[in-house]
Tab-separated table of C-alpha atoms and ligand atoms in Angstrom:
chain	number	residue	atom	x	y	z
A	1	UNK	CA	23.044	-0.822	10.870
A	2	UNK	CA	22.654	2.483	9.445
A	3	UNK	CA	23.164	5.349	11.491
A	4	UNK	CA	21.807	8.275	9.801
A	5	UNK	CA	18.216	8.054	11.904
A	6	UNK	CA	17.957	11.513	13.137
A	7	UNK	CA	15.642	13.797	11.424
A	8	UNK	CA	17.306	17.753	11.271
A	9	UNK	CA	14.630	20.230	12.767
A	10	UNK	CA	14.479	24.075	12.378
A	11	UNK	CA	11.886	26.357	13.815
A	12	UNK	CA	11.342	23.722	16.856
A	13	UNK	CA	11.245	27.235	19.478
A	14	UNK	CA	8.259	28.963	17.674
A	15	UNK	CA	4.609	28.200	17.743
A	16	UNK	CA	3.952	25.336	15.259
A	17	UNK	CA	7.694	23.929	15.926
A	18	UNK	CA	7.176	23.857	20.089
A	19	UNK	CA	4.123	21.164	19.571
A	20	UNK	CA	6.049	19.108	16.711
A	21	UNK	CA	8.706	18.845	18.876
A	22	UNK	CA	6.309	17.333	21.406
A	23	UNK	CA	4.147	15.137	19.293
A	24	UNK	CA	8.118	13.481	17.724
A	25	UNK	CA	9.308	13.559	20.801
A	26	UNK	CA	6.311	11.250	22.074
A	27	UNK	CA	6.563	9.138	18.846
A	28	UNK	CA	10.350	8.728	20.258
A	29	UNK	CA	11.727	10.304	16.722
A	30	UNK	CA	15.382	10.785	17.190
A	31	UNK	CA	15.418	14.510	16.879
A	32	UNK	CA	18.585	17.449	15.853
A	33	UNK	CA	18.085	20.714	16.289
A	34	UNK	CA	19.112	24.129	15.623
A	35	UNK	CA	18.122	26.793	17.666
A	36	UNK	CA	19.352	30.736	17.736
A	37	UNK	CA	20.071	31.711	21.365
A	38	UNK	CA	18.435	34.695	22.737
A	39	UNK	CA	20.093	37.699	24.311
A	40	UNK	CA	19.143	35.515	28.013
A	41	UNK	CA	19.475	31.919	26.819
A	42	UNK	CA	21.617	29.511	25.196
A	43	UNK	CA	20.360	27.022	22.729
A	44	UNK	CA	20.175	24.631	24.991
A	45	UNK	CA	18.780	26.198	27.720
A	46	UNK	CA	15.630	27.302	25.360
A	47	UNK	CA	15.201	23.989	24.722
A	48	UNK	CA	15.867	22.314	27.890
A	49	UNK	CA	13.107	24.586	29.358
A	50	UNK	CA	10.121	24.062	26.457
A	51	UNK	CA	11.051	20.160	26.869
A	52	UNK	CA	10.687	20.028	30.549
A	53	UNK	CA	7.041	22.408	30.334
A	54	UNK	CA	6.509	19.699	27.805
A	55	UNK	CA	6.743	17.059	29.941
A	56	UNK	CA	4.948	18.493	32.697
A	57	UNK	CA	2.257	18.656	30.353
A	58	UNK	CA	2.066	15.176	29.565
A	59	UNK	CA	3.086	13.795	32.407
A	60	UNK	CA	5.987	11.317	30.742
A	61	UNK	CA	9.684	11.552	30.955
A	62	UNK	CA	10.651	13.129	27.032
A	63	UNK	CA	13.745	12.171	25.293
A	64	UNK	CA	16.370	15.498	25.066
A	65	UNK	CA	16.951	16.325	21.177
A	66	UNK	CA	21.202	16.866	20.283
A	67	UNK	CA	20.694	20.899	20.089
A	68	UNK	CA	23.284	22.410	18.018
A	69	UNK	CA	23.263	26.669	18.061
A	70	UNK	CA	22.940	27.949	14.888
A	71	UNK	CA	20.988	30.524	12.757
A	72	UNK	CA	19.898	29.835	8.828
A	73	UNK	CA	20.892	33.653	7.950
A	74	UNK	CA	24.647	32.433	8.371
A	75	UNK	CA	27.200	31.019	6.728
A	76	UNK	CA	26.700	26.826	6.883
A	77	UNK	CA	23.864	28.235	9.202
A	78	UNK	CA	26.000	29.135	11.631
A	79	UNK	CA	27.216	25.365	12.485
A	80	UNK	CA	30.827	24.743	13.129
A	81	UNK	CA	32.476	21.742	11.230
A	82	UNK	CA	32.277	19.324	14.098
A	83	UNK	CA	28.318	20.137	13.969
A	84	UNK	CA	28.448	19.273	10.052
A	85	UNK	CA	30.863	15.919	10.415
A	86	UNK	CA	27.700	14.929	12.898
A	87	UNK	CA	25.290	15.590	11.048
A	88	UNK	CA	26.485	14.097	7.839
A	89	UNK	CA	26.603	10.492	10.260
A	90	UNK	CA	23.588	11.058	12.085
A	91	UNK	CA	21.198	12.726	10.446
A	92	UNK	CA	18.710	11.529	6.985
A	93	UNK	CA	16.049	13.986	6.777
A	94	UNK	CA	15.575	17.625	7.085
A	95	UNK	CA	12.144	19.203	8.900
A	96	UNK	CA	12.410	22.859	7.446
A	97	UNK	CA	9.628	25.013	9.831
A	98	UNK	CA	11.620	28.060	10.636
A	99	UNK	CA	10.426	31.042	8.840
A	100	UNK	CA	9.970	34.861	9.609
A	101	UNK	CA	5.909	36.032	9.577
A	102	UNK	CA	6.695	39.274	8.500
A	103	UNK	CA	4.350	40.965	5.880
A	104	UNK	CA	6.522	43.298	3.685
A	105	UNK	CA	9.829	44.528	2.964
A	106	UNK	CA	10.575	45.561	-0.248
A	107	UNK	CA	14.332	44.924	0.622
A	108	UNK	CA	15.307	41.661	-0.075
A	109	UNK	CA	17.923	41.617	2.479
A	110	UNK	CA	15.521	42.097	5.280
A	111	UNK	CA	12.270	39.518	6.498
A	112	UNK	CA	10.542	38.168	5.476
A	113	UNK	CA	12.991	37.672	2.508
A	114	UNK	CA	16.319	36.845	4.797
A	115	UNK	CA	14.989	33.783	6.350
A	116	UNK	CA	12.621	32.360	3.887
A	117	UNK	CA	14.891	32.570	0.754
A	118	UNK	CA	18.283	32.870	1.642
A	119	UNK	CA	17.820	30.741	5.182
A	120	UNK	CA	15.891	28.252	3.222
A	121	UNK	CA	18.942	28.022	0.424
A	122	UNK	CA	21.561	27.870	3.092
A	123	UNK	CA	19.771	25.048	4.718
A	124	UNK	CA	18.892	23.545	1.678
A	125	UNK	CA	22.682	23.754	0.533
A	126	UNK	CA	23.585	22.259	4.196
A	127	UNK	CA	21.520	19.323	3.732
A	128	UNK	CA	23.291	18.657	0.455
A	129	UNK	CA	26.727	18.410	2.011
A	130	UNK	CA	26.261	16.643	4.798
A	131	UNK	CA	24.145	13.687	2.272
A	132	UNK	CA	20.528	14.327	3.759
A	133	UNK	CA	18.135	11.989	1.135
A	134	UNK	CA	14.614	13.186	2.635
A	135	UNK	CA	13.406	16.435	3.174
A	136	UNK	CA	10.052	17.959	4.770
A	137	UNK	CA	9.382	21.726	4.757
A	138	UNK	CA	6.536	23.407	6.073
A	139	UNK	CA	5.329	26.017	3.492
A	140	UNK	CA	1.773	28.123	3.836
A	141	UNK	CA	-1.935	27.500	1.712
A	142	UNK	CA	-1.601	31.207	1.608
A	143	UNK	CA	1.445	30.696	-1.648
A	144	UNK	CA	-1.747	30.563	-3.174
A	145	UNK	CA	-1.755	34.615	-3.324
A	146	UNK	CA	-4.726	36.255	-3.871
A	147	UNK	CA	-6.222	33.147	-6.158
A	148	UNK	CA	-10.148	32.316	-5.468
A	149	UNK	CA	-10.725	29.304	-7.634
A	150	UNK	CA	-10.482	25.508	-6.230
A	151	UNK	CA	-6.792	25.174	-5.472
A	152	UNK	CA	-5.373	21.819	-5.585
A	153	UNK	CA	-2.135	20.440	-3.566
A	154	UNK	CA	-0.043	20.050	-6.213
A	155	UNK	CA	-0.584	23.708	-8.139
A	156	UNK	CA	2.201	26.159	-7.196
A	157	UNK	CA	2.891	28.970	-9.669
A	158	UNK	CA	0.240	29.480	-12.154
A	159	UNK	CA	0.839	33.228	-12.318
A	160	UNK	CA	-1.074	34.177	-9.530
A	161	UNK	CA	-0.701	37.385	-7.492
A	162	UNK	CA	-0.044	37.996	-4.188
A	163	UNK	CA	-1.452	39.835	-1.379
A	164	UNK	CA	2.010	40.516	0.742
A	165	UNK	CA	6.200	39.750	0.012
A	166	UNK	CA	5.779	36.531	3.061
A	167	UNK	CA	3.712	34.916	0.477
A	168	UNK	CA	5.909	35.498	-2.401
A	169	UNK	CA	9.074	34.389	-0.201
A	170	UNK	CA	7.151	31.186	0.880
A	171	UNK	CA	6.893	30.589	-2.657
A	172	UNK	CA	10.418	30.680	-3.818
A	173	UNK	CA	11.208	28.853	-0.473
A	174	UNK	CA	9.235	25.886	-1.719
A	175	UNK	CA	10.151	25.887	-5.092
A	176	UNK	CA	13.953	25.847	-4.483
A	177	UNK	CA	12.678	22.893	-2.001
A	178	UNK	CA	10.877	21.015	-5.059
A	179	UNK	CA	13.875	21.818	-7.172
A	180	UNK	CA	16.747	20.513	-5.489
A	181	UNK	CA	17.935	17.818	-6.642
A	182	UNK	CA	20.098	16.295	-3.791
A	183	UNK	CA	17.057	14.958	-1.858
A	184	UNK	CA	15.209	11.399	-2.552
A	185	UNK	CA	11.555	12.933	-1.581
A	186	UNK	CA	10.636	16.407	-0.862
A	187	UNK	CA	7.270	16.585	0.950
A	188	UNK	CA	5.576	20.166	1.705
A	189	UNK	CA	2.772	20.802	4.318
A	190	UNK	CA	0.716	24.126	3.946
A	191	UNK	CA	-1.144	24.792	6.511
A	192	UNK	CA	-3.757	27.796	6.593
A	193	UNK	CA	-4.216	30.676	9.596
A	194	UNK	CA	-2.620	28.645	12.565
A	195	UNK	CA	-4.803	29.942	15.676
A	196	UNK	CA	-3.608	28.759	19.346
A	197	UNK	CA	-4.308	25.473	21.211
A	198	UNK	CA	-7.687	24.026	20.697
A	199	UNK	CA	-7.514	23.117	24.288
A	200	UNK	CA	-6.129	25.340	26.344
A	201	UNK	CA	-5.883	28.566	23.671
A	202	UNK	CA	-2.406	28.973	23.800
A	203	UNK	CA	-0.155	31.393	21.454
A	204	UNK	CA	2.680	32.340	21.291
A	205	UNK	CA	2.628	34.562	17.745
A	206	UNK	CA	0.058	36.736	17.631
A	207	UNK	CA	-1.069	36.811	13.355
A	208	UNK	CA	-4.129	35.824	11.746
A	209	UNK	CA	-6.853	36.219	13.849
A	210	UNK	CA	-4.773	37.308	16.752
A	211	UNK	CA	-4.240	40.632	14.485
A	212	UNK	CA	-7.816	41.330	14.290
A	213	UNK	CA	-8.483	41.002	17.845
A	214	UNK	CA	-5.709	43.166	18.376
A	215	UNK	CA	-7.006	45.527	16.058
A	216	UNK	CA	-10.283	45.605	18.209
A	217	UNK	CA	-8.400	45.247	21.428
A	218	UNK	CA	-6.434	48.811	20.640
A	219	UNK	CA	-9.529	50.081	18.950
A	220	UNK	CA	-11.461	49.274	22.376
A	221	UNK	CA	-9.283	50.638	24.345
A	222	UNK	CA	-8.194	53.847	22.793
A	223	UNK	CA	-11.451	55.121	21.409
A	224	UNK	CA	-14.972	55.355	24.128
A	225	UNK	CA	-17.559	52.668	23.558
A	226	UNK	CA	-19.799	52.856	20.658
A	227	UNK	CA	-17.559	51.997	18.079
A	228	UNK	CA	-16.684	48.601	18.778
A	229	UNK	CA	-19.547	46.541	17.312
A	230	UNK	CA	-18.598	43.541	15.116
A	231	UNK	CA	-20.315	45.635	12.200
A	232	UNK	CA	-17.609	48.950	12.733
A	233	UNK	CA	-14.712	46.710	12.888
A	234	UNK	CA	-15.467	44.432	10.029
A	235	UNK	CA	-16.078	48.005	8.579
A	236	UNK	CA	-12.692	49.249	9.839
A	237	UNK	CA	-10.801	46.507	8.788
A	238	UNK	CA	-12.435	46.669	5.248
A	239	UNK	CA	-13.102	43.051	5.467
A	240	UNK	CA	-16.202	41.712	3.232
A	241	UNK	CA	-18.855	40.320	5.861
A	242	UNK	CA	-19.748	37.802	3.827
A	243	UNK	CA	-15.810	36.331	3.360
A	244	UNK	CA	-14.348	33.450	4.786
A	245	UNK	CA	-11.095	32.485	6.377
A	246	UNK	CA	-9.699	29.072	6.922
A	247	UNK	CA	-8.158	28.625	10.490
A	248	UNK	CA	-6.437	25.849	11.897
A	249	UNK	CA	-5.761	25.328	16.107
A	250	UNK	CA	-1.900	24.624	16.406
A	251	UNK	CA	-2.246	21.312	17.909
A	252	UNK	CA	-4.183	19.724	14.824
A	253	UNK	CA	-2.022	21.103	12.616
A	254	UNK	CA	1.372	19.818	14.892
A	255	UNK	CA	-0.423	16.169	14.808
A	256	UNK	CA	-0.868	15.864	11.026
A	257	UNK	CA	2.571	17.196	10.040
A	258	UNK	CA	4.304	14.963	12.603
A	259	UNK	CA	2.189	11.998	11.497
A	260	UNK	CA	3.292	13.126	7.858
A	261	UNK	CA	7.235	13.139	8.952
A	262	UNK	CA	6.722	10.231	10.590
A	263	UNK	CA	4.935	7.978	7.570
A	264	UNK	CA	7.384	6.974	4.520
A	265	UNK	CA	3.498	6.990	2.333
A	266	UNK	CA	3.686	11.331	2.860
A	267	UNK	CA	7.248	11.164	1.083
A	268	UNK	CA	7.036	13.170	-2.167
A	269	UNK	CA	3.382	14.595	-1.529
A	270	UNK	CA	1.969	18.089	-1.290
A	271	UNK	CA	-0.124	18.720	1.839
A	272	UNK	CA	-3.235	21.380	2.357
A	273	UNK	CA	-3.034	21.332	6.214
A	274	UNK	CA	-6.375	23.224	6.068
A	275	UNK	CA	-9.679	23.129	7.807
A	276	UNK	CA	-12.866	21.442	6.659
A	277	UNK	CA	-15.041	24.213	7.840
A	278	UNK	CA	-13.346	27.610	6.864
A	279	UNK	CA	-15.170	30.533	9.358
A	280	UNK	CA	-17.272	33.225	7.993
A	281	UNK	CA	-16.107	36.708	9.024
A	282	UNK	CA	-19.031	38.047	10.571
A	283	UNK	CA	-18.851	35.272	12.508
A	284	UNK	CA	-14.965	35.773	13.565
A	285	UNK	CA	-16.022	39.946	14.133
A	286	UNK	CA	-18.631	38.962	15.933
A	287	UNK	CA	-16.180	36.860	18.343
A	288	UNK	CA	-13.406	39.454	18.554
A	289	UNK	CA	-16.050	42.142	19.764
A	290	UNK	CA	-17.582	39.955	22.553
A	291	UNK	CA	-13.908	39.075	23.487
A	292	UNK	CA	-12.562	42.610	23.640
A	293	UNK	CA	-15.703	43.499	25.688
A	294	UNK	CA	-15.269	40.588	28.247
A	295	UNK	CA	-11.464	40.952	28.549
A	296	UNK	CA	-10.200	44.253	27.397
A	297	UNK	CA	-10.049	47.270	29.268
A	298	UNK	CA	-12.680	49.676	27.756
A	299	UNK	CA	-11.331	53.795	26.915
A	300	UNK	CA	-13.012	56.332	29.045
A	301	UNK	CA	-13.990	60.052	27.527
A	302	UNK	CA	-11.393	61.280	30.242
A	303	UNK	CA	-8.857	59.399	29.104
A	304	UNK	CA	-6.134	61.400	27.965
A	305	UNK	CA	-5.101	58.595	25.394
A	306	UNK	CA	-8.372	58.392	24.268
A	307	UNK	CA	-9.216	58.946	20.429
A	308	UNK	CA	-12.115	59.214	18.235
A	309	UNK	CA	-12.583	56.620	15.084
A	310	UNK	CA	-11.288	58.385	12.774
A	311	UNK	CA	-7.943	58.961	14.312
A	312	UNK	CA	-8.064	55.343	15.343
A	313	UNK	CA	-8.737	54.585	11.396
A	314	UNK	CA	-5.659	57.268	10.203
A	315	UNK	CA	-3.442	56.496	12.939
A	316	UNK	CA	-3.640	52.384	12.028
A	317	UNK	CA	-3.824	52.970	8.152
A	318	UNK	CA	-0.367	50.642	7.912
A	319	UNK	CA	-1.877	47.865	9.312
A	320	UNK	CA	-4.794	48.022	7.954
A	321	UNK	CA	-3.977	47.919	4.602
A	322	UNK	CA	-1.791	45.102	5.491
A	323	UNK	CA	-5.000	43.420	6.786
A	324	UNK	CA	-7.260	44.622	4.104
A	325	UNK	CA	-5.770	42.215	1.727
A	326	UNK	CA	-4.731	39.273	4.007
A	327	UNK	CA	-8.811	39.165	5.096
A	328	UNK	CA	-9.968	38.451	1.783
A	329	UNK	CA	-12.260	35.443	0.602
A	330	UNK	CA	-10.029	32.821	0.715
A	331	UNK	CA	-10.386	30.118	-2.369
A	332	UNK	CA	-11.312	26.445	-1.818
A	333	UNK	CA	-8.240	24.082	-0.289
A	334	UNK	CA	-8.275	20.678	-1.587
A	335	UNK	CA	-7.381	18.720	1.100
A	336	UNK	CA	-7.165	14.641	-1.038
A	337	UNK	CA	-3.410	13.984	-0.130
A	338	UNK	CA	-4.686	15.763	3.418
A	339	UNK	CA	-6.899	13.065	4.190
A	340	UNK	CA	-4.790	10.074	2.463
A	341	UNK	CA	-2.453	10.667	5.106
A	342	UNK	CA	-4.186	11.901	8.175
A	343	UNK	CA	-7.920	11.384	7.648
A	344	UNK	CA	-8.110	9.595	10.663
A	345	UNK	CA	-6.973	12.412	13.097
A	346	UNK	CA	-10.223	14.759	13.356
A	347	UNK	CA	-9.741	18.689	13.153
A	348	UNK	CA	-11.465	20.137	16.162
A	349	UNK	CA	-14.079	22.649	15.239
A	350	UNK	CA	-13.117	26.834	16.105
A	351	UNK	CA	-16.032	27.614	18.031
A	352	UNK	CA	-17.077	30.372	19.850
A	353	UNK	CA	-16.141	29.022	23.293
A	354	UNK	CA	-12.473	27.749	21.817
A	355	UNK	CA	-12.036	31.775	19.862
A	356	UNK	CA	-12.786	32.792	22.954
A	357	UNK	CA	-10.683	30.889	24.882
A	358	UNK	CA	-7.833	31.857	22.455
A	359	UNK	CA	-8.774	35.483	23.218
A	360	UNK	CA	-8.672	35.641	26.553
A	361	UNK	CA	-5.165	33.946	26.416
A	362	UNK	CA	-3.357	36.870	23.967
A	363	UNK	CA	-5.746	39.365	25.810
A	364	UNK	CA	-4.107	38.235	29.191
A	365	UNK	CA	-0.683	37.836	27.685
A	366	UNK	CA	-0.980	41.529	26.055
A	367	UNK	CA	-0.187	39.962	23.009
A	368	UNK	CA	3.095	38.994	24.075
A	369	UNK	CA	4.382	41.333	26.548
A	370	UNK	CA	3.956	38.795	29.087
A	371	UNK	CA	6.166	35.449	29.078
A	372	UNK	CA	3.489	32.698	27.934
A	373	UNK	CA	3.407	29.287	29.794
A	374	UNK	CA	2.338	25.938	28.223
A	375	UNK	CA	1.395	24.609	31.249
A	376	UNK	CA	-2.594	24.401	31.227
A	377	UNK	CA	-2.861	24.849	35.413
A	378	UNK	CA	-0.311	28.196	34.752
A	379	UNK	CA	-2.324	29.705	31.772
A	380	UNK	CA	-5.718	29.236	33.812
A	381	UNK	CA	-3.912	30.723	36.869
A	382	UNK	CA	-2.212	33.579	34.417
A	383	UNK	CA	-5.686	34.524	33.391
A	384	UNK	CA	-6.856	34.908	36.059
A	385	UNK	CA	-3.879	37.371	37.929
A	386	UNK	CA	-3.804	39.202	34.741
A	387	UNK	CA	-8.019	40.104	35.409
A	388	UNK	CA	-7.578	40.358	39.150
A	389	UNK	CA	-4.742	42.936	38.170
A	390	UNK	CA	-6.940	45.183	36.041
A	391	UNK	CA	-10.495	45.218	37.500
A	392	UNK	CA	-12.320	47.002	34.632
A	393	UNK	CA	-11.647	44.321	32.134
A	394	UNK	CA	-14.131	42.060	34.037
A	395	UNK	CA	-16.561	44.589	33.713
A	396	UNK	CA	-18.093	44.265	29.966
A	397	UNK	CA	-17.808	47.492	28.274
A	398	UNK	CA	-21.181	48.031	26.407
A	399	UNK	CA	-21.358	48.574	22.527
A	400	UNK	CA	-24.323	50.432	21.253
B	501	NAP	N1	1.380	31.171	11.895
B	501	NAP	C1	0.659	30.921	10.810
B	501	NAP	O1	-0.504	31.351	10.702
B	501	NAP	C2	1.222	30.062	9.693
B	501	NAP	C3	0.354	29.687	8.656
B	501	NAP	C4	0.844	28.890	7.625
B	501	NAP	C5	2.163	28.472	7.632
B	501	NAP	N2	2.987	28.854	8.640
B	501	NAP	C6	4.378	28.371	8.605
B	501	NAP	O2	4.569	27.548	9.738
B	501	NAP	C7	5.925	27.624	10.177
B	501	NAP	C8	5.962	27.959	11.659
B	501	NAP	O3	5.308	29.205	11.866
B	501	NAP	P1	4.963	29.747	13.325
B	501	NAP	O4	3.662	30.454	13.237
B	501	NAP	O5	5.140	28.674	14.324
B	501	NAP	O6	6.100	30.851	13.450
B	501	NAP	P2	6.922	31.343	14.719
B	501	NAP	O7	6.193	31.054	15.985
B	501	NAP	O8	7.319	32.752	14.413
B	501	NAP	O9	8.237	30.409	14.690
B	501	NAP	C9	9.243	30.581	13.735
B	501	NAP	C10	10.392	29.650	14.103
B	501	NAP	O10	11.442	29.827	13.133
B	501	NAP	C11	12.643	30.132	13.828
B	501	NAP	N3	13.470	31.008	13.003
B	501	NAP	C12	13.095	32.152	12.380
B	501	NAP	N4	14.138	32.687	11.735
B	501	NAP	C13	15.196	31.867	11.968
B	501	NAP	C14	16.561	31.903	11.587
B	501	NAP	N5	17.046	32.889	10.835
B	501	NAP	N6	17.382	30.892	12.006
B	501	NAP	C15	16.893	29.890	12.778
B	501	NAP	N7	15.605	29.814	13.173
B	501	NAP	C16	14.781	30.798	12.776
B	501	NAP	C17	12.186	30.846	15.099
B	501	NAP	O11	13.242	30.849	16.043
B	501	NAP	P3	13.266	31.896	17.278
B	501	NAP	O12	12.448	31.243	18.363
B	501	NAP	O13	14.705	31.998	17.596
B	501	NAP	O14	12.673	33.186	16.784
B	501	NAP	C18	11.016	29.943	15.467
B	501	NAP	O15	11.479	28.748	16.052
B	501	NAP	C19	6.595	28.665	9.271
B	501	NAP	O16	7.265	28.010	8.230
B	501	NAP	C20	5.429	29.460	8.714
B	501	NAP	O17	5.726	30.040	7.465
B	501	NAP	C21	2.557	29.625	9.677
């Protein structure tokens, strides 16, 4: 019997990768992974932890991936050579989600570039040795750049430009992924904006629209009411009113990749994990200014860190360039090898209640500062400490 069933997982500790690692582990797929430690944790012990939320959660016993400590910026990433010799017995495929979200650097040895590139190539070169025939990376729709036309699954580089250097380094990423030429099948999923948990609005990474409410989040609470209607931002922001942004909840997008990893029809294929309905950005300004009003604490005149707009708009000029040209109209997504594979599993619509629900999760969390659960009876009770704790934010603060 061959041995080599284990499928070799990066990124399983970030958003996307914590609910893969759930929807394999439910599909029992024999799962290796490698995980940096953190300053507090071991690799196993981050894993040990998000597995046992996880199975709170769903209310089943989960099996326990083989975790090996490792990081892709490293030498063999990091893996000592009893780590490879398993590997190379166990292990036929390769799930490549790890990636750094950062915008710009024009240093290639920084992020985004350190990660994408060279993590991808060291990875790429580690699956080589060890024999790996199958390989499955997730990539972006955004390697697209700043193209508007119809954009179809299997179209890469046709000279396009791009908005920021994480685009550009997703795009060498997957083309040194296409171009190997150690692996049977290469498949590549590209999902658009992922948003939190359709469900319960969980995050843990705070881009997309995350940014924007944060945008409108400092903007509320920095500069006195008046300037926070979904007109001003969208105004702030320089975004067109009449653009529109494809988003996709983290949960979908975990159940159509898995499916894909899982299905020996997705081998070889190029995936738009995108939605059906992208959302116009009135519509998403419109949601970020009633959820800053319901959930963020408004500035006060007397305020000594108060600020007028303009300030607000000088003082954020960084990010909002940044912003200006990641919230443009984004092109059409053909989705045909999409719904070949997971037609079947239905994207829930972004709504107002499920933005909002989103919102009042990275609103509550500060956007990170506080230790996010995945635990649906802990996020509700979360919420609610974190608006007993500061009074004003149940008070809606008034735009004009
Ligand atoms: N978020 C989006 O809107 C979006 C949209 C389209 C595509 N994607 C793609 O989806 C994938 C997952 O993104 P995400 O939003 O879930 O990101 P995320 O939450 O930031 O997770 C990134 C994961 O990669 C790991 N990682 C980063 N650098 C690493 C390194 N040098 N060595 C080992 N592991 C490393 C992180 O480990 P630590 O926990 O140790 O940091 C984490 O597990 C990425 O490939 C991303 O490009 C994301």
């Amino acid at each position: 019997m061959n041995d080599r069933h284990y499928t070799l997982f990066s990124g399983s500790t970030g958003l996307l990768g914590s609910y893969l690692l759930r929807d394999l582990l439910l599909q029992d797929v024999p799962l290796a992974v490698i995980v940096r430690p953190t300053r507090k944790l071991s690799a196993e012990a981050r894993i040990e932890s998000l597995v046992a939320d996880w199975e709170t959660v769903v209310g089943r016993t989960l099996p326990r991936p083989v975790v090996f400590a490792g990081d892709l910026t490293k030498a063999d990433c990091g893996l000592d050579a009893d780590a490879r010799e398993w590997i190379s017995t166990h292990c036929d495929q390769l799930l490549n989600n790890a990636a750094s979200l950062s915008f710009r650097n024009a240093d290639r040895e920084g992020e985004p570039w350190r990660t994408n590139v060279n993590g991808t190539r060291c990875l790429l070169e580690l699956a080589r040795s060890v024999g790996i025939r199958h390989v499955d990376h997730v990539s972006t729709a955004y390697v697209c750049g700043l193209r508007y036309d119809r954009v179809l699954e299997d179209d890469l580089d046709v000279g396009q430009e791009f908005g920021n250097d994480y685009e550009l380094s997703k795009v060498e990423a997957e083309q040194m992924v296409r171009q190997a030429d150690c692996f049977d099948t290469a498949t590549i999923y590209r999902p658009s904006i992922i948003v939190g948990d359709s469900q319960t609005g969980y995050t843990s990474t705070y881009h997309g629209f995350f940014a924007a409410l944060r945008i409108g989040h400092t903007l509320l609470t920095r500069v006195p009411v008046g300037a926070t209607s979904g007109r001003a931002l969208l105004k702030l922001l320089g975004i067109d009113p009449d653009a529109s942004k494809n988003f996709v909840p983290v949960d979908w997008v975990a159940a159509v990749v898995a499916r894909g990893v899982c299905s020996a029809e997705t081998r070889g294929k190029t995936l738009h994990v995108t939605h059906p309905d992208p959302l116009p950005m009135s519509f998403v300004a419109e949601v970020v200014q009633e959820a800053v009003e319901t959930y963020s604490i408004a500035a006060s005149p007397d305020d000594p860190d108060s600020c007028d707009e303009a300030w607000f708009a000088e003082n954020m000029r960084t990010q909002l360039d940044v912003y200006q040209r990641y919230f443009r109209n984004d092109p059409t997504f053909d989705r045909s090898h999409m719904l070949q594979i997971a037609g079947d599993i239905p994207c829930p619509a972004l709504d107002e209640d499920s933005l909002m629900r989103m919102a009042k999760f990275a609103i509550s969390h500060d956007f990170g500062k506080h230790p996010p659960s995945l635990i649906p009876a802990l996020i509700d009770e979360e919420a609610g400490r974190s608006a007993d704790a500061a009074p004003d934010a149940a008070t809606p603060a008034k735009a004009t």
